[in-house]
Short mmCIF file of C-alpha atoms in Angstrom, two decimals:
data_model
loop_
_atom_site.label_atom_id
_atom_site.label_comp_id
_atom_site.label_asym_id
_atom_site.label_seq_id
_atom_site.Cartn_x
_atom_site.Cartn_y
_atom_site.Cartn_z
CA MET A 70 128.65 -66.58 27.87
CA HIS A 71 125.23 -67.85 28.96
CA ALA A 72 124.31 -71.14 30.59
CA TRP A 73 121.45 -72.91 32.33
CA LEU A 74 122.46 -72.75 36.00
CA CYS A 75 121.25 -75.18 38.66
CA THR A 76 121.56 -73.61 42.10
CA ASN A 77 119.18 -76.01 43.84
CA PRO A 78 118.59 -79.49 42.34
CA THR A 79 114.84 -79.67 42.92
CA GLY A 80 113.90 -80.18 39.27
CA VAL A 81 113.91 -78.60 35.84
CA GLU A 82 111.88 -75.60 37.00
CA ALA A 83 114.80 -74.49 39.21
CA LEU A 84 117.14 -73.92 36.20
CA THR A 85 117.82 -70.32 35.15
CA TRP A 86 119.40 -68.96 31.94
CA THR A 87 122.28 -66.92 33.38
CA GLU A 88 124.98 -64.65 31.99
CA GLN A 89 128.46 -65.42 33.34
CA PRO A 90 132.04 -64.37 32.60
CA THR A 91 133.63 -66.61 29.95
CA PRO A 92 136.28 -68.60 31.86
CA ALA A 93 139.88 -69.27 30.87
CA PRO A 94 141.07 -72.90 30.74
CA LYS A 95 143.37 -74.15 33.48
CA ALA A 96 146.07 -76.77 33.00
CA GLY A 97 144.68 -79.80 31.20
CA GLU A 98 141.47 -78.01 30.19
CA VAL A 99 140.02 -76.55 27.00
CA LEU A 100 137.42 -73.84 26.49
CA ILE A 101 134.75 -75.04 24.06
CA GLU A 102 132.21 -72.93 22.20
CA ILE A 103 129.21 -75.27 22.27
CA LYS A 104 127.37 -75.80 19.00
CA ALA A 105 125.09 -78.68 20.06
CA ALA A 106 124.30 -80.63 23.24
CA SER A 107 122.16 -83.74 23.58
CA LEU A 108 119.64 -84.46 26.30
CA ASN A 109 120.18 -87.74 28.13
CA PHE A 110 118.24 -89.41 30.95
CA PRO A 111 121.01 -88.66 33.51
CA ASP A 112 120.60 -84.95 32.66
CA LEU A 113 117.11 -85.16 34.15
CA LEU A 114 118.16 -87.17 37.20
CA ILE A 115 121.04 -84.82 38.02
CA VAL A 116 118.82 -81.72 38.31
CA GLN A 117 116.42 -83.72 40.51
CA ASN A 118 119.28 -84.78 42.84
CA LYS A 119 118.59 -88.42 41.92
CA TYR A 120 121.81 -89.20 40.02
CA GLN A 121 124.74 -91.11 41.54
CA ILE A 122 127.02 -88.15 40.80
CA LYS A 123 126.29 -85.03 42.90
CA PRO A 124 128.18 -82.05 41.41
CA PRO A 125 128.98 -79.12 43.71
CA LEU A 126 126.42 -76.32 43.55
CA PRO A 127 125.86 -74.31 41.49
CA PHE A 128 126.45 -76.31 38.30
CA VAL A 129 125.48 -76.30 34.63
CA PRO A 130 123.83 -79.57 33.53
CA GLY A 131 124.40 -81.12 30.12
CA SER A 132 126.59 -84.21 30.03
CA GLU A 133 127.29 -84.49 26.30
CA TYR A 134 128.04 -81.85 23.71
CA ALA A 135 130.05 -80.87 20.64
CA GLY A 136 131.68 -77.64 19.61
CA VAL A 137 134.85 -75.82 18.67
CA VAL A 138 137.91 -75.39 20.88
CA GLN A 139 138.44 -71.68 21.63
CA ALA A 140 141.47 -71.90 23.94
CA VAL A 141 143.68 -74.58 25.51
CA GLY A 142 145.22 -74.73 28.95
CA GLU A 143 148.76 -75.51 29.94
CA GLY A 144 149.95 -78.96 28.94
CA VAL A 145 147.28 -79.57 26.29
CA THR A 146 149.09 -80.63 23.12
CA HIS A 147 146.67 -82.90 21.22
CA LEU A 148 144.01 -80.20 20.73
CA LYS A 149 144.27 -76.69 19.31
CA PRO A 150 142.00 -73.65 18.91
CA GLY A 151 139.61 -74.02 16.00
CA GLN A 152 139.43 -77.82 16.31
CA ALA A 153 136.01 -79.52 16.37
CA VAL A 154 135.48 -81.88 19.30
CA ALA A 155 132.81 -83.90 21.07
CA CYS A 156 132.89 -84.34 24.82
CA LEU A 157 131.09 -86.23 27.54
CA SER A 158 132.11 -84.58 30.80
CA GLY A 159 128.97 -85.08 32.88
CA THR A 160 128.07 -81.40 33.25
CA GLY A 161 128.56 -78.08 31.48
CA GLY A 162 126.86 -78.72 28.16
CA PHE A 163 123.70 -76.63 28.41
CA GLY A 164 125.22 -73.25 27.62
CA THR A 165 127.13 -71.33 25.00
CA HIS A 166 130.62 -72.17 26.34
CA THR A 167 132.15 -74.59 28.83
CA LEU A 168 135.46 -75.73 30.25
CA ALA A 169 136.17 -79.43 29.67
CA PRO A 170 139.02 -81.79 30.56
CA ALA A 171 141.07 -82.13 27.39
CA ALA A 172 141.46 -85.87 28.04
CA LEU A 173 137.68 -86.35 27.65
CA CYS A 174 137.46 -84.59 24.28
CA MET A 175 137.11 -86.67 21.12
CA PRO A 176 138.60 -84.90 18.08
CA LEU A 177 136.07 -84.99 15.25
CA PRO A 178 137.06 -86.05 11.74
CA PRO A 179 135.98 -83.84 8.82
CA GLN A 180 132.32 -84.06 7.76
CA PHE A 181 131.11 -85.06 11.22
CA PRO A 182 128.03 -82.84 11.83
CA MET A 183 127.84 -81.19 15.26
CA VAL A 184 124.31 -82.48 15.93
CA ASP A 185 125.40 -86.09 15.29
CA ALA A 186 128.58 -85.57 17.32
CA ALA A 187 126.64 -84.26 20.31
CA ALA A 188 124.46 -87.38 20.24
CA PHE A 189 127.24 -89.90 19.66
CA ILE A 190 129.50 -90.75 22.58
CA MET A 191 127.14 -91.86 25.34
CA ILE A 192 124.81 -94.06 23.32
CA TYR A 193 127.39 -95.76 21.10
CA ALA A 194 130.05 -96.19 23.79
CA THR A 195 127.49 -97.68 26.15
CA SER A 196 126.03 -100.01 23.53
CA TYR A 197 129.36 -101.15 22.07
CA HIS A 198 130.83 -101.77 25.54
CA ALA A 199 127.67 -103.71 26.45
CA LEU A 200 127.24 -105.86 23.37
CA ILE A 201 130.78 -106.38 22.08
CA ASP A 202 132.86 -106.21 25.27
CA ARG A 203 130.59 -107.41 28.08
CA ALA A 204 128.31 -109.80 26.14
CA ALA A 205 130.93 -110.96 23.59
CA LEU A 206 128.18 -110.91 20.96
CA ARG A 207 128.78 -113.25 18.03
CA ALA A 208 127.46 -113.14 14.48
CA GLY A 209 124.28 -115.17 14.13
CA GLU A 210 123.13 -114.72 17.73
CA THR A 211 119.79 -113.11 18.57
CA VAL A 212 119.64 -109.89 20.60
CA LEU A 213 116.53 -108.54 22.32
CA VAL A 214 116.68 -104.76 22.79
CA LEU A 215 114.24 -103.34 25.33
CA GLY A 216 113.36 -99.65 25.11
CA ALA A 217 114.59 -100.01 21.56
CA ALA A 218 113.42 -96.63 20.21
CA GLY A 219 115.37 -94.57 22.75
CA GLY A 220 118.90 -93.25 22.40
CA VAL A 221 120.87 -96.25 23.64
CA GLY A 222 118.26 -98.62 22.19
CA THR A 223 118.65 -97.30 18.64
CA ALA A 224 122.43 -97.44 19.04
CA ALA A 225 122.21 -101.03 20.28
CA ILE A 226 120.18 -102.06 17.22
CA GLN A 227 122.78 -100.59 14.86
CA ILE A 228 125.77 -102.07 16.70
CA ALA A 229 124.19 -105.52 16.97
CA LYS A 230 123.44 -105.49 13.24
CA ALA A 231 127.00 -104.34 12.47
CA ALA A 232 128.21 -107.35 14.48
CA GLY A 233 126.09 -109.73 12.38
CA ALA A 234 123.39 -110.46 14.97
CA ARG A 235 119.65 -110.85 14.54
CA VAL A 236 117.79 -108.10 16.41
CA ILE A 237 114.37 -108.18 18.04
CA ALA A 238 113.39 -104.65 19.08
CA ALA A 239 110.79 -104.11 21.81
CA ALA A 240 109.10 -100.73 22.17
CA SER A 241 105.85 -99.25 23.46
CA THR A 242 104.12 -98.02 20.28
CA ASP A 243 103.73 -99.01 16.65
CA ASP A 244 105.49 -95.79 15.58
CA LYS A 245 108.51 -96.67 17.70
CA CYS A 246 108.53 -100.21 16.34
CA ALA A 247 108.46 -98.83 12.80
CA LEU A 248 111.47 -96.65 13.59
CA CYS A 249 113.35 -99.72 14.87
CA THR A 250 112.57 -101.60 11.65
CA SER A 251 113.79 -98.66 9.58
CA ILE A 252 117.24 -98.78 11.22
CA GLY A 253 117.71 -102.52 10.87
CA ALA A 254 115.68 -104.48 13.43
CA ASP A 255 114.68 -107.88 12.07
CA ALA A 256 111.51 -108.13 14.17
CA THR A 257 109.64 -105.95 16.65
CA ILE A 258 107.42 -106.41 19.70
CA ASN A 259 104.98 -103.74 20.84
CA TYR A 260 105.00 -104.59 24.53
CA SER A 261 102.09 -102.30 25.33
CA ARG A 262 99.95 -104.68 23.26
CA ASP A 263 101.80 -108.00 22.82
CA ASN A 264 102.70 -110.49 25.53
CA LEU A 265 106.49 -110.27 25.68
CA ARG A 266 107.15 -113.92 26.52
CA ASP A 267 104.72 -115.29 23.92
CA ALA A 268 106.14 -113.02 21.24
CA LEU A 269 109.74 -113.98 22.06
CA LYS A 270 108.86 -117.67 22.00
CA ALA A 271 107.29 -117.31 18.56
CA LEU A 272 110.12 -115.18 17.13
CA THR A 273 112.90 -117.51 18.35
CA ASP A 274 111.22 -120.90 17.82
CA GLY A 275 111.15 -121.36 21.58
CA LYS A 276 114.90 -120.87 22.03
CA GLY A 277 114.84 -117.32 23.41
CA PRO A 278 117.28 -114.47 22.80
CA ASP A 279 120.99 -115.07 23.38
CA VAL A 280 121.55 -111.52 24.62
CA ILE A 281 119.08 -109.14 26.30
CA TYR A 282 119.96 -105.43 26.30
CA ASP A 283 117.95 -103.73 29.04
CA PRO A 284 118.20 -99.96 29.64
CA VAL A 285 114.65 -99.88 31.05
CA GLY A 286 114.35 -102.13 34.12
CA GLY A 287 110.94 -102.21 35.75
CA ASP A 288 108.21 -104.72 35.00
CA PHE A 289 109.65 -106.25 31.82
CA ALA A 290 112.95 -107.38 33.34
CA GLU A 291 111.73 -110.65 34.85
CA PRO A 292 109.57 -111.85 31.92
CA ALA A 293 112.43 -111.01 29.55
CA PHE A 294 114.92 -112.96 31.66
CA ARG A 295 112.54 -115.92 31.90
CA SER A 296 112.65 -116.06 28.09
CA ILE A 297 116.46 -115.98 27.75
CA ALA A 298 118.29 -118.71 25.85
CA TRP A 299 120.63 -121.28 27.40
CA ARG A 300 123.96 -119.54 28.17
CA GLY A 301 122.26 -116.21 27.56
CA ARG A 302 123.65 -112.88 28.76
CA TYR A 303 121.37 -110.31 30.37
CA LEU A 304 122.86 -106.81 30.13
CA VAL A 305 121.91 -104.47 32.96
CA VAL A 306 122.27 -101.07 31.26
CA GLY A 307 119.93 -98.80 33.22
CA PHE A 308 116.52 -98.18 34.77
CA ALA A 309 114.75 -95.61 32.61
CA SER A 310 111.34 -96.79 33.80
CA GLY A 311 112.24 -95.88 37.40
CA PRO A 312 111.95 -99.04 39.53
CA ILE A 313 115.04 -101.23 39.92
CA PRO A 314 113.84 -104.82 39.40
CA SER A 315 114.66 -107.82 41.57
CA LEU A 316 115.35 -111.10 39.76
CA PRO A 317 115.00 -114.51 41.44
CA LEU A 318 118.50 -116.02 41.37
CA ASN A 319 117.17 -119.46 40.44
CA LEU A 320 116.53 -118.10 36.94
CA PRO A 321 120.18 -117.67 35.89
CA LEU A 322 120.89 -121.08 37.47
CA LEU A 323 118.19 -122.82 35.44
CA LYS A 324 119.20 -121.16 32.18
CA GLY A 325 122.97 -121.30 32.69
CA ALA A 326 122.69 -117.57 32.05
CA SER A 327 124.68 -114.54 33.15
CA ILE A 328 123.55 -111.21 34.59
CA VAL A 329 126.13 -108.73 33.31
CA GLY A 330 126.53 -105.19 34.62
CA VAL A 331 127.27 -102.43 32.10
CA PHE A 332 128.92 -99.26 33.45
CA TRP A 333 130.66 -97.60 30.54
CA GLY A 334 131.67 -94.51 32.55
CA ASP A 335 133.80 -96.51 34.96
CA PHE A 336 135.15 -98.69 32.14
CA ALA A 337 136.41 -95.52 30.42
CA LYS A 338 138.18 -94.41 33.62
CA ARG A 339 139.61 -97.81 34.59
CA GLU A 340 140.56 -98.99 31.09
CA PRO A 341 141.36 -95.80 29.13
CA LYS A 342 143.39 -97.51 26.40
CA ALA A 343 140.62 -100.02 25.67
CA ASN A 344 138.06 -97.22 25.68
CA ALA A 345 140.14 -95.10 23.27
CA ALA A 346 140.44 -98.07 20.89
CA MET A 347 136.69 -98.59 21.07
CA MET A 348 135.95 -94.93 20.32
CA GLY A 349 138.33 -95.07 17.36
CA GLU A 350 136.47 -98.06 15.95
CA LEU A 351 133.12 -96.34 16.47
CA ALA A 352 134.35 -93.25 14.59
CA GLN A 353 135.35 -95.55 11.71
CA TRP A 354 131.94 -97.23 11.76
CA TYR A 355 130.29 -93.81 11.54
CA ALA A 356 132.48 -92.86 8.58
CA GLN A 357 131.58 -96.17 6.90
CA GLY A 358 127.85 -95.55 7.41
CA LYS A 359 127.36 -98.53 9.76
CA ILE A 360 126.03 -96.32 12.57
CA LYS A 361 124.32 -92.93 12.65
CA PRO A 362 122.48 -91.33 15.58
CA VAL A 363 118.72 -91.17 15.27
CA ILE A 364 117.78 -87.55 15.95
CA ASP A 365 114.23 -87.05 17.21
CA ARG A 366 114.47 -83.27 16.79
CA THR A 367 116.69 -80.28 17.45
CA MET A 368 115.59 -77.36 19.64
CA PRO A 369 117.19 -74.02 20.52
CA MET A 370 119.32 -74.09 23.69
CA ALA A 371 117.02 -71.43 25.18
CA GLU A 372 114.13 -73.93 25.04
CA LEU A 373 115.75 -76.44 27.39
CA PRO A 374 112.73 -76.65 29.77
CA ALA A 375 110.48 -77.58 26.84
CA ALA A 376 113.05 -80.18 25.74
CA TYR A 377 113.01 -81.72 29.23
CA ALA A 378 109.19 -81.82 29.09
CA HIS A 379 109.27 -83.61 25.74
CA MET A 380 111.75 -86.18 27.10
CA GLY A 381 109.61 -86.66 30.21
CA SER A 382 106.59 -87.47 28.04
CA ARG A 383 108.47 -90.55 26.75
CA GLY A 384 107.75 -89.38 23.23
CA VAL A 385 111.39 -89.08 22.17
CA LYS A 386 112.58 -91.45 19.44
CA GLY A 387 116.38 -91.53 19.37
CA LYS A 388 118.08 -88.39 20.68
CA LEU A 389 116.92 -84.83 21.34
CA VAL A 390 119.60 -82.20 20.68
CA LEU A 391 119.82 -78.55 21.77
CA VAL A 392 121.62 -76.17 19.39
CA ASN A 393 123.21 -72.74 19.70
#
């Protein structure tokens, strides 16, 4: 097997394409031949030593991938060799093979393409947990999605629409706004050109959005929160822009609004039955055509450094997927 090995987490340039012995699965593990792996923002942070999880060195990055089970370890009964699976294990995805905990593998139904499967779990689990579970989104409410053309943003648009909400998508270019419209957004705001608060006031008749989905953080957090509706819910999803914003606590008081943390990874560990039920519903939604990952492009696994560079340019719309 081959894999991109990180021996020193100083950045993408420290990764090397390395040949290694193909491992055998231990108890509770499966060996997966990787067909596709998606590139997520944490995959960049982890090789820069900036992520909250610090895997022991050396490690293979790549949090999310899909492939075919080659062998199963002792005690694994729900998976078998030859079965197609998707997995989000945090590391291991940027290679030709990996060992994964069997409990983290999602069996794929027939006609589920590997590229879509590799881009599915993180964005849809995060967005469903945020909007449906944490925000208790109701049909007819208005959702503002910041960073709407990215992976979790495009998933949030689709899930909010499936729940019967009205969606305002905010993104940084006209091309990104057009993408958001094409997947169901009812209105868009180009926040590199438009004043966010003025645009929200006009689009909501002064009421403001009921739910704000924010995977970006940074400078738009406070103006977005100042525009939130009475009893609104502000979903703290992530900080893709870098800076972690500080919000004056008089704002939620004045709006009767809630600041709601979204940490899908810990939800999955702490509430595994609820998470499994959620993933089952998401698989059904995919089969019904309600949701489908937006794929920016696919690139060969050997071109991982170029894929990182493309993601770093903030030019990615939806998900970028590496294929073997």
